[in-house]
JSON list of C-alpha atoms in Angstrom, two decimals:
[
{"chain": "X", "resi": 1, "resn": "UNK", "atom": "CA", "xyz": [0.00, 0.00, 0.00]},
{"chain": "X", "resi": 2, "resn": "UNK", "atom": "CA", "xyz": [1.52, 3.63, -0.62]},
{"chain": "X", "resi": 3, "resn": "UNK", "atom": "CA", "xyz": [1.52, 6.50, 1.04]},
{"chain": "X", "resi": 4, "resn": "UNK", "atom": "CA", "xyz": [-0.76, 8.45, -0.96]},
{"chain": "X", "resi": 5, "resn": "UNK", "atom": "CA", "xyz": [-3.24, 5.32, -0.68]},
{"chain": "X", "resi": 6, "resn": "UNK", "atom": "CA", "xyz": [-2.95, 5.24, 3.02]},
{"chain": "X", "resi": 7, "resn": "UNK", "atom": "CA", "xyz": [-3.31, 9.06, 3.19]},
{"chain": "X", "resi": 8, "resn": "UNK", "atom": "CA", "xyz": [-6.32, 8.54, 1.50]},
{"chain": "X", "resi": 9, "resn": "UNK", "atom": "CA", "xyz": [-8.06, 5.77, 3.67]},
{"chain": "X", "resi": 10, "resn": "UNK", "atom": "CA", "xyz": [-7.39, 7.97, 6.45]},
{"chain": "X", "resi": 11, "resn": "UNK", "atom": "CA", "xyz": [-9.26, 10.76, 5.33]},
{"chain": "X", "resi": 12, "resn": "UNK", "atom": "CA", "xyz": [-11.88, 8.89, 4.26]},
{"chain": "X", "resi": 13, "resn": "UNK", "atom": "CA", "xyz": [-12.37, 7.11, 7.65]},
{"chain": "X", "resi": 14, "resn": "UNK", "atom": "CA", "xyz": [-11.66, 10.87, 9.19]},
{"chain": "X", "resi": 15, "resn": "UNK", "atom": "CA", "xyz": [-14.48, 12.70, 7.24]},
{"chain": "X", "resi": 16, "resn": "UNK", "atom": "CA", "xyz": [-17.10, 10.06, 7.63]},
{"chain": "X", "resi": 17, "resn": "UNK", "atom": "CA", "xyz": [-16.39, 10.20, 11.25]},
{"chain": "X", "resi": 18, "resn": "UNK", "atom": "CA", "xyz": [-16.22, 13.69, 11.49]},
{"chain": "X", "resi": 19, "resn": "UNK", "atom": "CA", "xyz": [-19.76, 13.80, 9.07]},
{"chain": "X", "resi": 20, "resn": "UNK", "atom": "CA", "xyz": [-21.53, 11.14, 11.64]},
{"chain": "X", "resi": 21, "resn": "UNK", "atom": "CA", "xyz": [-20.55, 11.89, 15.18]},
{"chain": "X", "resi": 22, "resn": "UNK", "atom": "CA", "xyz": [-21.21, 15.19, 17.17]},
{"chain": "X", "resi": 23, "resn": "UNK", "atom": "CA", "xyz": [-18.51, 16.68, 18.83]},
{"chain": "X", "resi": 24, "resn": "UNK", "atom": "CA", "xyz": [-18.60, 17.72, 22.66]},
{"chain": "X", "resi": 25, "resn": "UNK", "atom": "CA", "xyz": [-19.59, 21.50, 22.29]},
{"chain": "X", "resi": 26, "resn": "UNK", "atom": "CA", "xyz": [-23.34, 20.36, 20.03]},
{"chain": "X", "resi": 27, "resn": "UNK", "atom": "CA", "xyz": [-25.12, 18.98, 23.07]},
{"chain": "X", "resi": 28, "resn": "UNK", "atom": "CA", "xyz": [-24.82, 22.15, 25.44]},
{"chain": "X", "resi": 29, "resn": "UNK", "atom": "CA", "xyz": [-25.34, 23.78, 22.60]},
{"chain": "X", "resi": 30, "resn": "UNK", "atom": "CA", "xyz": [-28.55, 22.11, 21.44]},
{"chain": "X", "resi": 31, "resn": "UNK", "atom": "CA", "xyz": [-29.64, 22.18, 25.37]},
{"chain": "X", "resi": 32, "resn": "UNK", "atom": "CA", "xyz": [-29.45, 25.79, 25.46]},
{"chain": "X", "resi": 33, "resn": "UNK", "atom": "CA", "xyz": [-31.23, 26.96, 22.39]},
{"chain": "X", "resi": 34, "resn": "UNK", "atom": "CA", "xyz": [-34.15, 24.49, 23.48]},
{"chain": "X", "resi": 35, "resn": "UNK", "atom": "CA", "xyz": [-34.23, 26.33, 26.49]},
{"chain": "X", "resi": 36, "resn": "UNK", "atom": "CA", "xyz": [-34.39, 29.39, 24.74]},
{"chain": "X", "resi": 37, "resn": "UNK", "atom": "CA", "xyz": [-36.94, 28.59, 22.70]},
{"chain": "X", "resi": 38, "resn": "UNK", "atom": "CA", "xyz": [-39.28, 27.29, 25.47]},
{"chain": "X", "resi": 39, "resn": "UNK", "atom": "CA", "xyz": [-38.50, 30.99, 27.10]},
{"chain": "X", "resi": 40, "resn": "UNK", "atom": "CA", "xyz": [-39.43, 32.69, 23.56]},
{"chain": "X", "resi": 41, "resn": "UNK", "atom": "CA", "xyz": [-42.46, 30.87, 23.77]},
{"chain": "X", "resi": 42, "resn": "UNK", "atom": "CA", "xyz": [-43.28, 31.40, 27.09]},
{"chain": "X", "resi": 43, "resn": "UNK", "atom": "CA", "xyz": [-43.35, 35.46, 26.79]},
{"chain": "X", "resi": 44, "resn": "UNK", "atom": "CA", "xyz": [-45.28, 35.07, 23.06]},
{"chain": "X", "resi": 45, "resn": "UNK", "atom": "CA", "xyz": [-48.01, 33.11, 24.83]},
{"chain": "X", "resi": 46, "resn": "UNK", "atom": "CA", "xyz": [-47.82, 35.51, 28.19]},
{"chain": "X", "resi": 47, "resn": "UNK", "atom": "CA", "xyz": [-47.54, 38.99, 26.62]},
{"chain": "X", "resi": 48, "resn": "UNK", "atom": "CA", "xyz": [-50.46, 38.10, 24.40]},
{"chain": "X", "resi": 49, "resn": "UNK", "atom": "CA", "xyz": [-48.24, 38.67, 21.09]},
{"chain": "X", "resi": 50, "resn": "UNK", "atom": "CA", "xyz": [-50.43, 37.52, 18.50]},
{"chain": "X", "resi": 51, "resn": "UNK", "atom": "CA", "xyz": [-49.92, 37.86, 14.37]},
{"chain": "X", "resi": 52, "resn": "UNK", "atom": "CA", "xyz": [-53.52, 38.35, 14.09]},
{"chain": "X", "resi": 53, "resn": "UNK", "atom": "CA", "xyz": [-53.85, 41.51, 16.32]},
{"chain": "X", "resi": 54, "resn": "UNK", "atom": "CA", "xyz": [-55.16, 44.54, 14.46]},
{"chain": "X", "resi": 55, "resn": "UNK", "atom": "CA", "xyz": [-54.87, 43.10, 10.55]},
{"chain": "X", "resi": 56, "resn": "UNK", "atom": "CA", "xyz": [-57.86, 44.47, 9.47]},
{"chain": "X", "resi": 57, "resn": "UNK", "atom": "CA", "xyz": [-58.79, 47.85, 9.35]},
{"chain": "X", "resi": 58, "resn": "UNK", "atom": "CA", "xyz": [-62.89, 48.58, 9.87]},
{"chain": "X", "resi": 59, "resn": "UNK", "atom": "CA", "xyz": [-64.31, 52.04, 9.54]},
{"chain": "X", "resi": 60, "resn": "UNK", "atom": "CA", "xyz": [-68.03, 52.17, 10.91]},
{"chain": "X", "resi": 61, "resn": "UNK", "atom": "CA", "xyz": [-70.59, 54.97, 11.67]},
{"chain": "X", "resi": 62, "resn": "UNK", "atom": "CA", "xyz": [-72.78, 53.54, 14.58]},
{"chain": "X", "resi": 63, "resn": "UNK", "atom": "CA", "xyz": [-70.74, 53.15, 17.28]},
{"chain": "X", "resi": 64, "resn": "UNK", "atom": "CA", "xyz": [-72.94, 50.67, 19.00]},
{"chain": "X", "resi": 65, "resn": "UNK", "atom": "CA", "xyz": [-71.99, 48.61, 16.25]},
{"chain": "X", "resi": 66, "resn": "UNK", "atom": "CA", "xyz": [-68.42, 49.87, 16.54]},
{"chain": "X", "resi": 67, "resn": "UNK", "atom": "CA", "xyz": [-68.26, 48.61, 20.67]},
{"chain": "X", "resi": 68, "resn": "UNK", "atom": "CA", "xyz": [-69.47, 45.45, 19.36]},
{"chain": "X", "resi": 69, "resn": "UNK", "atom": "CA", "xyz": [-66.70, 44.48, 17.19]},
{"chain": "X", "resi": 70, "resn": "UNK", "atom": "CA", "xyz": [-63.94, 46.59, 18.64]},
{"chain": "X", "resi": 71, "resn": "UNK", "atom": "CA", "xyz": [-63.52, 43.76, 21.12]},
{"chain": "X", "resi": 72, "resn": "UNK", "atom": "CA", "xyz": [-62.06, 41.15, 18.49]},
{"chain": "X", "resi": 73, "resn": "UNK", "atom": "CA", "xyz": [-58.64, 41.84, 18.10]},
{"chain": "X", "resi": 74, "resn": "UNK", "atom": "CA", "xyz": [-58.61, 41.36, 14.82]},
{"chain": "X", "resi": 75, "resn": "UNK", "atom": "CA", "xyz": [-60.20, 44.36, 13.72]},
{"chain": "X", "resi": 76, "resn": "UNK", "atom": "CA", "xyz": [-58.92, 48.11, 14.01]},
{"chain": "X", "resi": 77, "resn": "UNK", "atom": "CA", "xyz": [-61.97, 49.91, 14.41]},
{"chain": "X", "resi": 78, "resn": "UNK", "atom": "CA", "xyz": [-62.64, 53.53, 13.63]},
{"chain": "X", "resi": 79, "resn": "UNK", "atom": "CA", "xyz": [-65.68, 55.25, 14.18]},
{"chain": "X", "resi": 80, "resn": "UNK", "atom": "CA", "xyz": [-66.23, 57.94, 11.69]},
{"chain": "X", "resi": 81, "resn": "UNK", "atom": "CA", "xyz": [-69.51, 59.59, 10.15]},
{"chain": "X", "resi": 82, "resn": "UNK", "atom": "CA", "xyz": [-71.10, 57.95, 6.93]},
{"chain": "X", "resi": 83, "resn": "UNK", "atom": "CA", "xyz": [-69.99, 60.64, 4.47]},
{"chain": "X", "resi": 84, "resn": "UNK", "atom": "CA", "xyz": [-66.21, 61.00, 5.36]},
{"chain": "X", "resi": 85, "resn": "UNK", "atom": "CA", "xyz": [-66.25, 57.28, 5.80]},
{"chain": "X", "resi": 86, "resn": "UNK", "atom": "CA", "xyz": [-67.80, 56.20, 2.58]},
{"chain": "X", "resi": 87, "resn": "UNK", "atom": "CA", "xyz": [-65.21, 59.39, 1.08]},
{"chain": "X", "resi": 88, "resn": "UNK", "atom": "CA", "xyz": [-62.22, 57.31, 2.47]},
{"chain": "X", "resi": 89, "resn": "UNK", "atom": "CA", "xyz": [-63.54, 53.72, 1.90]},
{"chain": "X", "resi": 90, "resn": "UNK", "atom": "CA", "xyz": [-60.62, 52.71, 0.05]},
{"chain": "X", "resi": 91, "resn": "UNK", "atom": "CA", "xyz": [-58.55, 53.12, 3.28]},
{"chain": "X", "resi": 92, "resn": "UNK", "atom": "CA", "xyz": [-60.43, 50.25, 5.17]},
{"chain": "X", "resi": 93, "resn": "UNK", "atom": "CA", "xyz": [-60.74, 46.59, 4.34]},
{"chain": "X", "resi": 94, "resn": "UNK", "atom": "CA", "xyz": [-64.35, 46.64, 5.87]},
{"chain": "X", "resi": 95, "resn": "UNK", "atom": "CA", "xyz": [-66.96, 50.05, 5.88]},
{"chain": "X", "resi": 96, "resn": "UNK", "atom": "CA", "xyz": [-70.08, 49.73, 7.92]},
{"chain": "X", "resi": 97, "resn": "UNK", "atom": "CA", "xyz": [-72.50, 52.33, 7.02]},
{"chain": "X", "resi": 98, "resn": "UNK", "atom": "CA", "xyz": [-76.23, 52.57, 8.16]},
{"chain": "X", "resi": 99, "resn": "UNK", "atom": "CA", "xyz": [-75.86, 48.62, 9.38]},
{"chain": "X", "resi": 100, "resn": "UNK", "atom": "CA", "xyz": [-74.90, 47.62, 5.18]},
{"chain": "X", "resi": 101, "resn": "UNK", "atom": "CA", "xyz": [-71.35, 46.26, 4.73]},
{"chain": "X", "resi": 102, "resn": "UNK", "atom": "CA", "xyz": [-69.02, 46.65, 2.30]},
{"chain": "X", "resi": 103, "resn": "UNK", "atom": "CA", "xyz": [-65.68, 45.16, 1.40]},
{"chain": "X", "resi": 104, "resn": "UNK", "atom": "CA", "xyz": [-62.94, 46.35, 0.03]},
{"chain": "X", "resi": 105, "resn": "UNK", "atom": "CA", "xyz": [-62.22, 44.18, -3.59]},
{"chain": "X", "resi": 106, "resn": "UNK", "atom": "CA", "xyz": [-58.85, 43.02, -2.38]},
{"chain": "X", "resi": 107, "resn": "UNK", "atom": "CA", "xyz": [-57.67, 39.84, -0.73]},
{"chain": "X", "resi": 108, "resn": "UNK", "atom": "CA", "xyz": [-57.30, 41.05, 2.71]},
{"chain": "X", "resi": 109, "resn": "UNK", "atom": "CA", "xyz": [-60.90, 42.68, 2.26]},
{"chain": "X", "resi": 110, "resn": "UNK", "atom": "CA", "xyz": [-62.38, 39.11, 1.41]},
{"chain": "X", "resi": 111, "resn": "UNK", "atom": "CA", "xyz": [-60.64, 37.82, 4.03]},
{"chain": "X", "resi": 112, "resn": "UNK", "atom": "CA", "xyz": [-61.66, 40.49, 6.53]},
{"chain": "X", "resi": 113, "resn": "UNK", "atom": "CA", "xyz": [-65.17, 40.08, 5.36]},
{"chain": "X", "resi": 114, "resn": "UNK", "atom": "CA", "xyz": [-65.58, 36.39, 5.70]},
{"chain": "X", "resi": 115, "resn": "UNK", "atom": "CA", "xyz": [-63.90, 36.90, 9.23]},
{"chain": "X", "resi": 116, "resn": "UNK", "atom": "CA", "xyz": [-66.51, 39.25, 10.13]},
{"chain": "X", "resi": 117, "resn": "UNK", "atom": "CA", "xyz": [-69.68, 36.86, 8.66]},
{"chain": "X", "resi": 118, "resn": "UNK", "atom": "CA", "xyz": [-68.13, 33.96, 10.62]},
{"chain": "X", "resi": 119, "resn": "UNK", "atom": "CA", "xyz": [-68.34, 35.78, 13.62]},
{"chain": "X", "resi": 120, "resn": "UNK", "atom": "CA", "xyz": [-70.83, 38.27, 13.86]},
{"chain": "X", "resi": 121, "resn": "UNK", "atom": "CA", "xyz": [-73.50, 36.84, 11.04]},
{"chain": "X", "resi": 122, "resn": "UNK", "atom": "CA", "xyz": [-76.97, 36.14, 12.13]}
]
C-alpha cells in the first residue's frame, strides 16, 4: 500500500467520522437553544403577542356597532360619520355604514369580510 493510498483511507475514515458523530460542544449547545426557545415561547403566549392583532382595518358609523366588534382583536376599528367614511372607503378593508357592509375588492378585504360573517353573522 503507498503513502498516498494510506493518506487517503485515512481521510476517508476521518471525514465520515467527522460527518456522523457530534462533537462535545453540540449537546450544550442544542440544550441551550431548546431552552431558549421554550422561554421565547413562554413570553409570546404571556404577553399576548399575536400575528392576528389589528390586521384588518374597519371604519363604521354607529358606534354601538363599533363597541361590538372593537372587542375582536382582529379588527382596528374607527368610528367615523357615513360621508367621510364612505369618502375614504378605500382606506379600510371593511366600511359599515347605516348597518350595510361593504368590502374592500382586495384579498385582505375578502378575508376580513368572511372573518366578520363567521363571527358576527346572524
Amino acid at each position: 500500500m503507498s503513502l498516498a493510498s494510506s493518506i487517503r483511507t485515512i481521510a476517508v475514515w476521518e471525514m465520515n467520522r467527522s460527518m456522523t458523530t457530534m462533537g462535545r460542544g453540540v449537546l450544550p449547545l442544542a440544550a441551550g437553544l431548546l431552552v431558549l426557545l421554550v422561554l421565547v415561547t413562554a413570553f409570546a403566549a404571556e404577553s399576548g403577542i399575536h400575528m392576528q392583532d389589528g390586521i384588518y382595518r374597519i371604519g363604521i358609523d354607529d358606534p354601538d356597532v363599533a363597541r361590538i366588534v372593537d372587542a375582536d382583536t382582529r379588527f382596528t376599528v374607527e368610528t367615523v360619520s357615513g360621508p367621510a367614511l364612505w369618502n375614504n372607503r378605500f382606506a379600510y378593508d371593511i366600511v359599515v355604514i347605516r348597518g350595510e357592509v361593504y368590502a374592500a375588492d382586495t384579498g385582505k378585504g375578502r378575508a376580513a369580510l368572511t372573518a366578520l360573517k363567521r363571527d358576527y353573522e346572524g
